[in-house]
mmCIF file of C-alpha atoms and ligand atoms in Angstrom:
data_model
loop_
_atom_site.group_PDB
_atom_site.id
_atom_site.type_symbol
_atom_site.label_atom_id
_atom_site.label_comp_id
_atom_site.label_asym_id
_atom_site.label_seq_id
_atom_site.Cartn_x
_atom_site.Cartn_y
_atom_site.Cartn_z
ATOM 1 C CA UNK A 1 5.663 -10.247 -8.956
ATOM 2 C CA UNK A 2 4.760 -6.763 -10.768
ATOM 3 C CA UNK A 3 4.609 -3.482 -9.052
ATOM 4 C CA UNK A 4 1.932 -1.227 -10.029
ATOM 5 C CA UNK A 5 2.571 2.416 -9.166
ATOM 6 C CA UNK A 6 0.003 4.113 -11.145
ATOM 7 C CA UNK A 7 -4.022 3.740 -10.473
ATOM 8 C CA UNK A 8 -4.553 3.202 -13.960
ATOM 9 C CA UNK A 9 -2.778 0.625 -14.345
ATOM 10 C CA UNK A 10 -4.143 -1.004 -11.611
ATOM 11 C CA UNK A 11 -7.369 -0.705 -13.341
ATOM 12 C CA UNK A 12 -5.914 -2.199 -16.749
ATOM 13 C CA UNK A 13 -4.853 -5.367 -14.742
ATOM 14 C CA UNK A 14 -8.491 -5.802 -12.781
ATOM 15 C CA UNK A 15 -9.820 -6.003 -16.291
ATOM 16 C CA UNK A 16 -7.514 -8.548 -17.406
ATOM 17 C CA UNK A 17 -8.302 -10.728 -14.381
ATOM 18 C CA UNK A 18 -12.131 -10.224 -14.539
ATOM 19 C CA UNK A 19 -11.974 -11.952 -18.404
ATOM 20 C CA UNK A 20 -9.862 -15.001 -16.517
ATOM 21 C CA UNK A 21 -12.406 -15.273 -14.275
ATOM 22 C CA UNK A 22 -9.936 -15.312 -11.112
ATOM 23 C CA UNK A 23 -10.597 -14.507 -7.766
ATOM 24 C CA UNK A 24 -8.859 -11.587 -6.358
ATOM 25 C CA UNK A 25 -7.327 -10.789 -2.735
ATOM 26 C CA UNK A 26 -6.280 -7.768 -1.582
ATOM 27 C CA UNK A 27 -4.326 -7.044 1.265
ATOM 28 C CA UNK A 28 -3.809 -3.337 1.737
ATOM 29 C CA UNK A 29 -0.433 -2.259 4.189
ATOM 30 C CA UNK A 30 1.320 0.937 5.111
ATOM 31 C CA UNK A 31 4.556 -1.444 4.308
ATOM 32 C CA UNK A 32 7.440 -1.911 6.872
ATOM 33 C CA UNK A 33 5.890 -5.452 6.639
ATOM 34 C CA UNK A 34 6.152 -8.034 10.021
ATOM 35 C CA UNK A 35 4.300 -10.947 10.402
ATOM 36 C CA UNK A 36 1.524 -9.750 11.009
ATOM 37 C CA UNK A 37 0.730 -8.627 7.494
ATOM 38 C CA UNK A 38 2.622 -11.711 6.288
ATOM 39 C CA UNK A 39 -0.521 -13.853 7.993
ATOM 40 C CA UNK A 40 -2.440 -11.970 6.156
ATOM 41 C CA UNK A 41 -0.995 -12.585 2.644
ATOM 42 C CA UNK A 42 -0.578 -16.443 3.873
ATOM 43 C CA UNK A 43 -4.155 -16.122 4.114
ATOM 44 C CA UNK A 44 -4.804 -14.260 0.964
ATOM 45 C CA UNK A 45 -2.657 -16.710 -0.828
ATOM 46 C CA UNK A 46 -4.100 -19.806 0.050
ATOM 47 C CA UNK A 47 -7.921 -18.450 -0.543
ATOM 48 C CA UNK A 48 -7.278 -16.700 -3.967
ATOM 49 C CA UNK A 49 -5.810 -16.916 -7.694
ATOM 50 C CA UNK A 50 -4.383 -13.526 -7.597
ATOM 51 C CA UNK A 51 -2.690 -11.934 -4.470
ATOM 52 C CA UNK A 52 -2.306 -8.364 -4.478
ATOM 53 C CA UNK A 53 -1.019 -6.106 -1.755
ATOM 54 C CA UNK A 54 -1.527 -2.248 -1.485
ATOM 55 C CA UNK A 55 1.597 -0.717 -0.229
ATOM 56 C CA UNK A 56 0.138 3.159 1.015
ATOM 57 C CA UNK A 57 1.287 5.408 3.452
ATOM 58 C CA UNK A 58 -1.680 7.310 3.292
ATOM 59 C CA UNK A 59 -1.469 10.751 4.333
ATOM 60 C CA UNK A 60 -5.085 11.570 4.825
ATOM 61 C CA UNK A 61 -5.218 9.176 8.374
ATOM 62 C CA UNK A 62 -2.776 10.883 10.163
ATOM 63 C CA UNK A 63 -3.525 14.485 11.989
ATOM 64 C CA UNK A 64 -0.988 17.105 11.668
ATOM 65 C CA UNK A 65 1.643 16.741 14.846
ATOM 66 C CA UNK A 66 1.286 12.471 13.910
ATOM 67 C CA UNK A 67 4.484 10.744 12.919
ATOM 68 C CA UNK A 68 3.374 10.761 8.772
ATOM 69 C CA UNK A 69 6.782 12.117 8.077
ATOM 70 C CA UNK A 70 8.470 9.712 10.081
ATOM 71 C CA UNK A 71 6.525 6.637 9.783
ATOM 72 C CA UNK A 72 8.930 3.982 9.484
ATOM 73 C CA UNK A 73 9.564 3.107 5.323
ATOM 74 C CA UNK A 74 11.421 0.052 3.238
ATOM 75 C CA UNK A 75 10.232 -0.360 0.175
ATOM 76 C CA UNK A 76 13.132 -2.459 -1.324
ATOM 77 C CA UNK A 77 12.509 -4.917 1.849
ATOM 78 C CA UNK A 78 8.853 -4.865 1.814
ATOM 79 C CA UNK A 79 8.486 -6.060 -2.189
ATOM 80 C CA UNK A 80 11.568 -8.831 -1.214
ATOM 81 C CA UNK A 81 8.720 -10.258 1.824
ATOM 82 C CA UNK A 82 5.950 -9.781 -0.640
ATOM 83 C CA UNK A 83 7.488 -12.186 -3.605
ATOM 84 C CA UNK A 84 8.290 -14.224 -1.151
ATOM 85 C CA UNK A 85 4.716 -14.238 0.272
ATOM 86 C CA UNK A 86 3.625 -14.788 -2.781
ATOM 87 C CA UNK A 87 2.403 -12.001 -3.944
ATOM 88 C CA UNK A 88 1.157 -11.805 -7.624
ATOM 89 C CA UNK A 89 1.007 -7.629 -7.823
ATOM 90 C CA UNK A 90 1.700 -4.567 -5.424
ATOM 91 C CA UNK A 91 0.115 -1.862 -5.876
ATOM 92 C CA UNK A 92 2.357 1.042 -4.845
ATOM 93 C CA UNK A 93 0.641 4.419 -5.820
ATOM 94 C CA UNK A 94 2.190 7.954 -5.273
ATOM 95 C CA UNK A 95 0.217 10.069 -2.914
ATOM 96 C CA UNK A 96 -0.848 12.429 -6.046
ATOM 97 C CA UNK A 97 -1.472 9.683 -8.327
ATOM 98 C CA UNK A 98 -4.547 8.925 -5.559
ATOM 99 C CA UNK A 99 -5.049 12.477 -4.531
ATOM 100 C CA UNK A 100 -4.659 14.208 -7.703
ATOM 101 C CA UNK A 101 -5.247 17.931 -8.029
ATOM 102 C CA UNK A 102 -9.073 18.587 -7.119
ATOM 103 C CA UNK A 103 -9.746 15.995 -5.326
ATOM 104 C CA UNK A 104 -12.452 16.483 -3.136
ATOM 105 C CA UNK A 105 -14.362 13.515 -1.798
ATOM 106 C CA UNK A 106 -14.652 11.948 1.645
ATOM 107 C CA UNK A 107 -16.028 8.425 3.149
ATOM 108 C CA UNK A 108 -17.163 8.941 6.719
ATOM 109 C CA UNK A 109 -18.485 6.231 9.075
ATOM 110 C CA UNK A 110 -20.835 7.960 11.571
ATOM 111 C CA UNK A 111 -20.989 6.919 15.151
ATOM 112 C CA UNK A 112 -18.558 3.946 15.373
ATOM 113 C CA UNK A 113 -15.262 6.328 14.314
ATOM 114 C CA UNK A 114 -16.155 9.037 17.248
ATOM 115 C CA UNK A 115 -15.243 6.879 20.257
ATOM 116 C CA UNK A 116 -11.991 5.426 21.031
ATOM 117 C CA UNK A 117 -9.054 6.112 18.768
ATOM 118 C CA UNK A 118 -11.901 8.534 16.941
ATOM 119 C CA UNK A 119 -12.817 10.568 19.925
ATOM 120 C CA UNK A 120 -11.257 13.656 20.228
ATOM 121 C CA UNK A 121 -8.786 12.955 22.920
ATOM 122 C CA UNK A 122 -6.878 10.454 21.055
ATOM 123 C CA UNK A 123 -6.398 10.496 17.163
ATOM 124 C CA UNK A 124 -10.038 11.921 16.069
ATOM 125 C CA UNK A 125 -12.543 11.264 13.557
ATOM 126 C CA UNK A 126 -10.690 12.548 10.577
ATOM 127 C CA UNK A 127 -8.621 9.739 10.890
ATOM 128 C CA UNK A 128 -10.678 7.123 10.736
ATOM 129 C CA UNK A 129 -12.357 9.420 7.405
ATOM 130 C CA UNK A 130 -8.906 9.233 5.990
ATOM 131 C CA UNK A 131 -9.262 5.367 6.531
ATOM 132 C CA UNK A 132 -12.287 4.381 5.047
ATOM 133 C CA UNK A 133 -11.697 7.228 1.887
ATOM 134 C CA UNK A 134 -8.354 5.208 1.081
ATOM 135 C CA UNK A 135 -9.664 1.754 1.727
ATOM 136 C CA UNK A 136 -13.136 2.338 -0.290
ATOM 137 C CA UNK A 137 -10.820 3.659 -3.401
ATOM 138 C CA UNK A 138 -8.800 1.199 -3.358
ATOM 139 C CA UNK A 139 -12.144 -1.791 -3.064
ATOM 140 C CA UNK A 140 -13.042 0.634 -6.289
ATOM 141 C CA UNK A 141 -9.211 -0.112 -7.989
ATOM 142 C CA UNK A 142 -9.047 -3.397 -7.391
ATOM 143 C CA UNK A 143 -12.316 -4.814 -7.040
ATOM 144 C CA UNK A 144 -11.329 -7.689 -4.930
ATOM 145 C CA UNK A 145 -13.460 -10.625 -3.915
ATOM 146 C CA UNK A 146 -11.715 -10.701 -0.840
ATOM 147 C CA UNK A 147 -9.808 -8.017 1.433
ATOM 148 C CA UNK A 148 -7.970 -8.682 4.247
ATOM 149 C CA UNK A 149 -7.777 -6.774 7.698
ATOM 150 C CA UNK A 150 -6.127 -7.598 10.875
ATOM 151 C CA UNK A 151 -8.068 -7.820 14.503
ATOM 152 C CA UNK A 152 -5.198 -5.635 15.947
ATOM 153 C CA UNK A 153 -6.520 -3.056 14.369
ATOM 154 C CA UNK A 154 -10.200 -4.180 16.281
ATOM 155 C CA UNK A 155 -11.782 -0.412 15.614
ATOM 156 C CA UNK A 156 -10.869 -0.115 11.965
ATOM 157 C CA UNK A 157 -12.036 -3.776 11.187
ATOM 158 C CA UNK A 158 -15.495 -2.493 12.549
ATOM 159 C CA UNK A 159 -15.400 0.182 10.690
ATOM 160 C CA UNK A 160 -14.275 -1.245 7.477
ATOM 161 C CA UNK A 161 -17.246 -3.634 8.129
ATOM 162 C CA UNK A 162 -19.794 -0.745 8.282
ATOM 163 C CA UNK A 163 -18.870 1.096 5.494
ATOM 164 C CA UNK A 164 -18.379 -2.132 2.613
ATOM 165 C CA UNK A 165 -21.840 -3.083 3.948
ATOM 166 C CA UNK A 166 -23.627 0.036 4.048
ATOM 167 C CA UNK A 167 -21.915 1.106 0.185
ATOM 168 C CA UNK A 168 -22.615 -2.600 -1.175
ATOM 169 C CA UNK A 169 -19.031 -3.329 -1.657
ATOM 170 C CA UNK A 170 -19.119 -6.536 -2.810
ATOM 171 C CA UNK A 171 -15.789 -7.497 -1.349
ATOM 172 C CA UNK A 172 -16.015 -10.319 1.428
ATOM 173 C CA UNK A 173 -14.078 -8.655 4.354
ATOM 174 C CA UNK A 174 -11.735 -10.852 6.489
ATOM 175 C CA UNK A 175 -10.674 -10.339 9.973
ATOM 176 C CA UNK A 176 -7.809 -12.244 10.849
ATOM 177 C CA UNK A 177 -6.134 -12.675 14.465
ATOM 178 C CA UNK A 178 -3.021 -10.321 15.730
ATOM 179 C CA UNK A 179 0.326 -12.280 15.508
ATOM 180 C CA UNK A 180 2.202 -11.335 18.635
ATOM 181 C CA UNK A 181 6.023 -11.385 19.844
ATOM 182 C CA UNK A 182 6.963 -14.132 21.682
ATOM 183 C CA UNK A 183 6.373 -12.148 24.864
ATOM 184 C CA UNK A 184 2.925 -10.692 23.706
ATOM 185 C CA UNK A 185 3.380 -7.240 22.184
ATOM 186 C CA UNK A 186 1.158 -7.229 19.297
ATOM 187 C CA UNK A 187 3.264 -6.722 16.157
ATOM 188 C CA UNK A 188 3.319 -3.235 14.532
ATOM 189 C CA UNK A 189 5.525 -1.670 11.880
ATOM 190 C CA UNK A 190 5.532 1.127 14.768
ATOM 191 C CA UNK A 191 7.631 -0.975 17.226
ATOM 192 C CA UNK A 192 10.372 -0.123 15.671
ATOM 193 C CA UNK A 193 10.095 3.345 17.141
ATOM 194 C CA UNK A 194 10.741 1.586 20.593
ATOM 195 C CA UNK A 195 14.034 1.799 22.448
ATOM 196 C CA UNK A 196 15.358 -1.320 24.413
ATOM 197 C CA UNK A 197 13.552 -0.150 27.591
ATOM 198 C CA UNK A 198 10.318 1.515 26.016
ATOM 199 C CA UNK A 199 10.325 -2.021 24.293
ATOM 200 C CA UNK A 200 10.819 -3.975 27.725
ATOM 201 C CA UNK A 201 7.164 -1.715 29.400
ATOM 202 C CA UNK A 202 5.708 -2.286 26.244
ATOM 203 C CA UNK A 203 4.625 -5.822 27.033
ATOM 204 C CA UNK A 204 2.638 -4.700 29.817
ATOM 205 C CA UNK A 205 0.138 -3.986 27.262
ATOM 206 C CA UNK A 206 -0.591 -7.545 26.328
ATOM 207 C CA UNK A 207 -0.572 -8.194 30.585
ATOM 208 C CA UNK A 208 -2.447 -5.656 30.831
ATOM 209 C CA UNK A 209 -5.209 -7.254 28.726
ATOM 210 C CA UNK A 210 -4.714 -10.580 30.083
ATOM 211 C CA UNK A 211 -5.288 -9.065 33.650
ATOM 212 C CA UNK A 212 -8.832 -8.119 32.321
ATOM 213 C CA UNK A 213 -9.967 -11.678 31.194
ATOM 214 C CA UNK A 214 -8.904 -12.746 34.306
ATOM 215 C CA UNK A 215 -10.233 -10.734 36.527
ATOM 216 C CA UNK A 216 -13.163 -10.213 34.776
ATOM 217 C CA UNK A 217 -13.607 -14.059 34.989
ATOM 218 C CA UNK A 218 -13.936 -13.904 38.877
ATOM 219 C CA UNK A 219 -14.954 -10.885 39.893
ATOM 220 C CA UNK A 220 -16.707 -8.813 36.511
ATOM 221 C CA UNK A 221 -15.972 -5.895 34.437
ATOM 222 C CA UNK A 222 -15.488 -3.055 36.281
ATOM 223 C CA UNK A 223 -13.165 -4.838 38.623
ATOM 224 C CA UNK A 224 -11.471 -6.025 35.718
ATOM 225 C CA UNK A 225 -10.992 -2.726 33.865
ATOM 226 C CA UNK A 226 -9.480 -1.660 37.041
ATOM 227 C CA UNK A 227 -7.481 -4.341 37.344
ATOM 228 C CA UNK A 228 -5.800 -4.246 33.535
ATOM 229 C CA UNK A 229 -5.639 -0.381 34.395
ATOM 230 C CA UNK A 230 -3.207 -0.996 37.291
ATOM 231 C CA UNK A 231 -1.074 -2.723 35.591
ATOM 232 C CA UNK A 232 -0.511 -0.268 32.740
ATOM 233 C CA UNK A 233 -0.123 2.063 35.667
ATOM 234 C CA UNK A 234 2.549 -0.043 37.571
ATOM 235 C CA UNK A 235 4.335 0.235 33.906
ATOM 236 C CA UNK A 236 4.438 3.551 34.247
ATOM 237 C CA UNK A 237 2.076 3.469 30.958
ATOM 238 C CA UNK A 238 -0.988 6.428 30.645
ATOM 239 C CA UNK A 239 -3.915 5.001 28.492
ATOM 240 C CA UNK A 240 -5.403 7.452 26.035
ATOM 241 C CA UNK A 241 -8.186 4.720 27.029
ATOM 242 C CA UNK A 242 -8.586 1.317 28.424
ATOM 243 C CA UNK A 243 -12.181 0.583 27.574
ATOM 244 C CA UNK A 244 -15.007 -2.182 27.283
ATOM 245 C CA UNK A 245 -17.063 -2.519 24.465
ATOM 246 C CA UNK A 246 -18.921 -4.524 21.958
ATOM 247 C CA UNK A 247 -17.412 -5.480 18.975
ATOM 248 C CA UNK A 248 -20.495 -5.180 16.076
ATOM 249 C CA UNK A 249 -21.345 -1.530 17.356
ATOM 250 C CA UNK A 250 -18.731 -0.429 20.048
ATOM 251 C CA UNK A 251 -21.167 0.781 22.514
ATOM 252 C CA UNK A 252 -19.821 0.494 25.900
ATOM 253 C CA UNK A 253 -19.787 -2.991 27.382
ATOM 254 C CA UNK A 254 -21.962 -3.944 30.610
ATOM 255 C CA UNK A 255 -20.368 -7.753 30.882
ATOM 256 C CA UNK A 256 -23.503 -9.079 31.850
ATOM 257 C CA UNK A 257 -25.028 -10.416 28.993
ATOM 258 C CA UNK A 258 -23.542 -13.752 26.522
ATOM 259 C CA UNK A 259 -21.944 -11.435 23.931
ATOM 260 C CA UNK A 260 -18.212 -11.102 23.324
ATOM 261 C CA UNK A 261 -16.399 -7.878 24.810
ATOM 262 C CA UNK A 262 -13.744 -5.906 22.966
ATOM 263 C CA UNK A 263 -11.282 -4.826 25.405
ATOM 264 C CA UNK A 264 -9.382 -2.019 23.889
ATOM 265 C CA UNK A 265 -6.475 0.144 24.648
ATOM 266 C CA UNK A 266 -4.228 2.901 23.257
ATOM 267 C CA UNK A 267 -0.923 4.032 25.007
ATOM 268 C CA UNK A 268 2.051 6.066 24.787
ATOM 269 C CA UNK A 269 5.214 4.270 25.615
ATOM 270 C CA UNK A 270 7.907 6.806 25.379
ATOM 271 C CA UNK A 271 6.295 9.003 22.756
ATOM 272 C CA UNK A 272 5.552 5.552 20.592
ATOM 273 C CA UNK A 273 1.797 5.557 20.014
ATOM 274 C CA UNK A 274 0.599 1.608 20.639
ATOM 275 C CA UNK A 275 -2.446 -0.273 20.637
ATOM 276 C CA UNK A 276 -3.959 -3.599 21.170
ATOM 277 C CA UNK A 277 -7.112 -5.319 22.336
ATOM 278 C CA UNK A 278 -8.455 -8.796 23.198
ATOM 279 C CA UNK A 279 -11.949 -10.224 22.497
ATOM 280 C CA UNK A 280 -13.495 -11.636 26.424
ATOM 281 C CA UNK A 281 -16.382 -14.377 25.468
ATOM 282 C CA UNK A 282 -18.100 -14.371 28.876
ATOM 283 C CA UNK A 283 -20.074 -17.238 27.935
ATOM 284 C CA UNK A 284 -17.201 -19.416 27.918
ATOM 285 C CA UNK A 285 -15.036 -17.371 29.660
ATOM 286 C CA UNK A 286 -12.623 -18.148 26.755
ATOM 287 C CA UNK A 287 -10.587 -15.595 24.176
ATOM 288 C CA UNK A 288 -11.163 -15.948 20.833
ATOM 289 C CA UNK A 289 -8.263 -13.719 19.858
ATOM 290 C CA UNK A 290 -5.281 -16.274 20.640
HETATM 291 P P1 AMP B 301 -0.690 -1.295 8.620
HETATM 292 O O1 AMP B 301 0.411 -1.519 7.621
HETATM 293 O O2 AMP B 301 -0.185 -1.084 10.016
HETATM 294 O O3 AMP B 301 -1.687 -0.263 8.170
HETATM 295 O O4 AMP B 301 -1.489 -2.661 8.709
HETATM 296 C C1 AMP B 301 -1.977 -3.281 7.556
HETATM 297 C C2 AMP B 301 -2.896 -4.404 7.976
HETATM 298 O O5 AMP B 301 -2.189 -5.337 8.774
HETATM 299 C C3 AMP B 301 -4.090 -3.917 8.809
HETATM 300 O O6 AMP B 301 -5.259 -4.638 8.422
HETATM 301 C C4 AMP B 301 -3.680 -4.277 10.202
HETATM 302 O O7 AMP B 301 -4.779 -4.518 11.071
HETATM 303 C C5 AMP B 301 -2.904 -5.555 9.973
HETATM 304 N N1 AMP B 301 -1.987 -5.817 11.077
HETATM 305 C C6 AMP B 301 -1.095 -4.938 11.623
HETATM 306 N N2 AMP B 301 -0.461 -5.512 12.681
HETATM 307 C C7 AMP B 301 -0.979 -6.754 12.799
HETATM 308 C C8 AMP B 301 -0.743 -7.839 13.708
HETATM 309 N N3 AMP B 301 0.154 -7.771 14.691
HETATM 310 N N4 AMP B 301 -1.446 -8.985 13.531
HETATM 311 C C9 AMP B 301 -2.356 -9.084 12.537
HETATM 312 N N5 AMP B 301 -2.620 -8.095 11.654
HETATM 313 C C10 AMP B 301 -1.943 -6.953 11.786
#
């Protein structure tokens, strides 16, 4: 496994691979890896020649006040995971190597970044503007056939989705399921923040979502939303939001037509920002996101 620190030498080893003719994943991480990222290099590995995995705290997604300085950081750890993940490359930039002096370019989703985590009350548009700018440069850098996201993220997968199709990235984007704790909690390098009893609350999250699908199996969505709400509540948990909405274009949810609902939520448990969602299939009345 190489580590690439410097963009062009990224680009240097894209044009290798394009005269081998091998297909390329990319898996890009903020590091402090868990298995949820390692599903996604599983993934990457088994559908590609060449696995490589971005490894980018990227400054540009968090708002001043945000835990940027503190976000949790291993590097020696994270590269021993990746080899063994198989990783081929990791590209590990500096923050000036990809915001050099000058720079002065943004890539903003309209619309689908200004509800949710985007809306004002929670982490804003600019951070979902400091997402796509760092995920679009680094489709650019590596050029990969295939990139990897994870559904925990549900927003930012959208997102992602929007912007490689309305740029023509040619880069298949994958959405793969959230790996969970044994009791639920969605896995995030941020858990770490979590004391023993923040930790303990924190799995009313995941209840709180699996309140939703069932209530909203018997009795319907607003019942339902008021239902998962309680039992954030009874956690002693505040939502930034609990919300209903679907997927492809996050509009608010009604529940009474076929189409899969995105229940999301974002919550403070003891200062530790958290979120998670699950995808409702009232058709079948059956979650997708298992
Ligand atoms: P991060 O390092 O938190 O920026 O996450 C890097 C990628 O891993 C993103 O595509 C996330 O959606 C994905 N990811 C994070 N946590 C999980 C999880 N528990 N299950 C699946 N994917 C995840």
């Amino acid at each position: 496994m190489k580590v690439l620190r410097d963009p062009s030498e990224m680009h240097t080893l894209r044009d290798a691979l394009r005269g081998q003719d091998k297909t390329v994943g990319l898996v890009p991480t903020m590091g402090y890896l868990h298995e949820g990222h390692n599903s996604l290099l599983k993934a990457a590995r088994e559908e590609c020649d060449v696995v490589v995995m971005s490894l980018f705290v990227n400054p540009t997604q968090f708002r001043p006040g945000e835990d940027l300085s503190t976000y949790p950081r291993d590097e020696e750890r994270d590269l021993a995971i990746a080899e063994s993940s198989g990783v081929d490359y990791v590209y590990a930039p500096q923050p000036d190597g990809i915001y050099p002096a000058g720079f002065a370019t943004k890539v903003e989703v309209e619309g689908l970044t200004e509800v949710l985590c985007g809306s004002e009350t929670s982490r804003g548009p600019g951070h979902f503007a400091g997402v796509t700018t760092i995920v679009a440069k680094l489709l650019n850098a590596v050029d990969p056939d295939y990139a990897y996201f994870g559904q925990k993220d549900a927003q930012q997968a959208t997102v992602i989705r929007r912007m490689a199709e309305d740029l023509e990235f040619r880069t298949e984007i994958v959405i793969l399921p959230t790996v969970r704790e044994r009791d639920g909690l969605a896995m995030s390098s941020r858990n770490a923040y979590l004391s023993p009893e923040a930790r303990e609350r924190a799995t009313a999250i995941w209840s709180s979502l699996l309140e939703t699908e069932s209530v909203f199996a018997e009795d319907g969505l607003d019942a339902a939303l008021e239902a998962g709400r309680r039992r954030l509540e009874q956690a002693g948990i505040t939502p930034e939001y609990f919300e209903a909405r679907y997927p492809g274009t996050l509009d608010p949810a009604d529940g009474n037509g076929p189409d899969p609902i995105l229940v999301a939520v974002a919550a403070k448990v003891d200062g530790t920002r958290l979120i998670d969602n699950i995808l409702i299939e009232p058709k079948s009345l059956k979650r997708s996101d298992r």
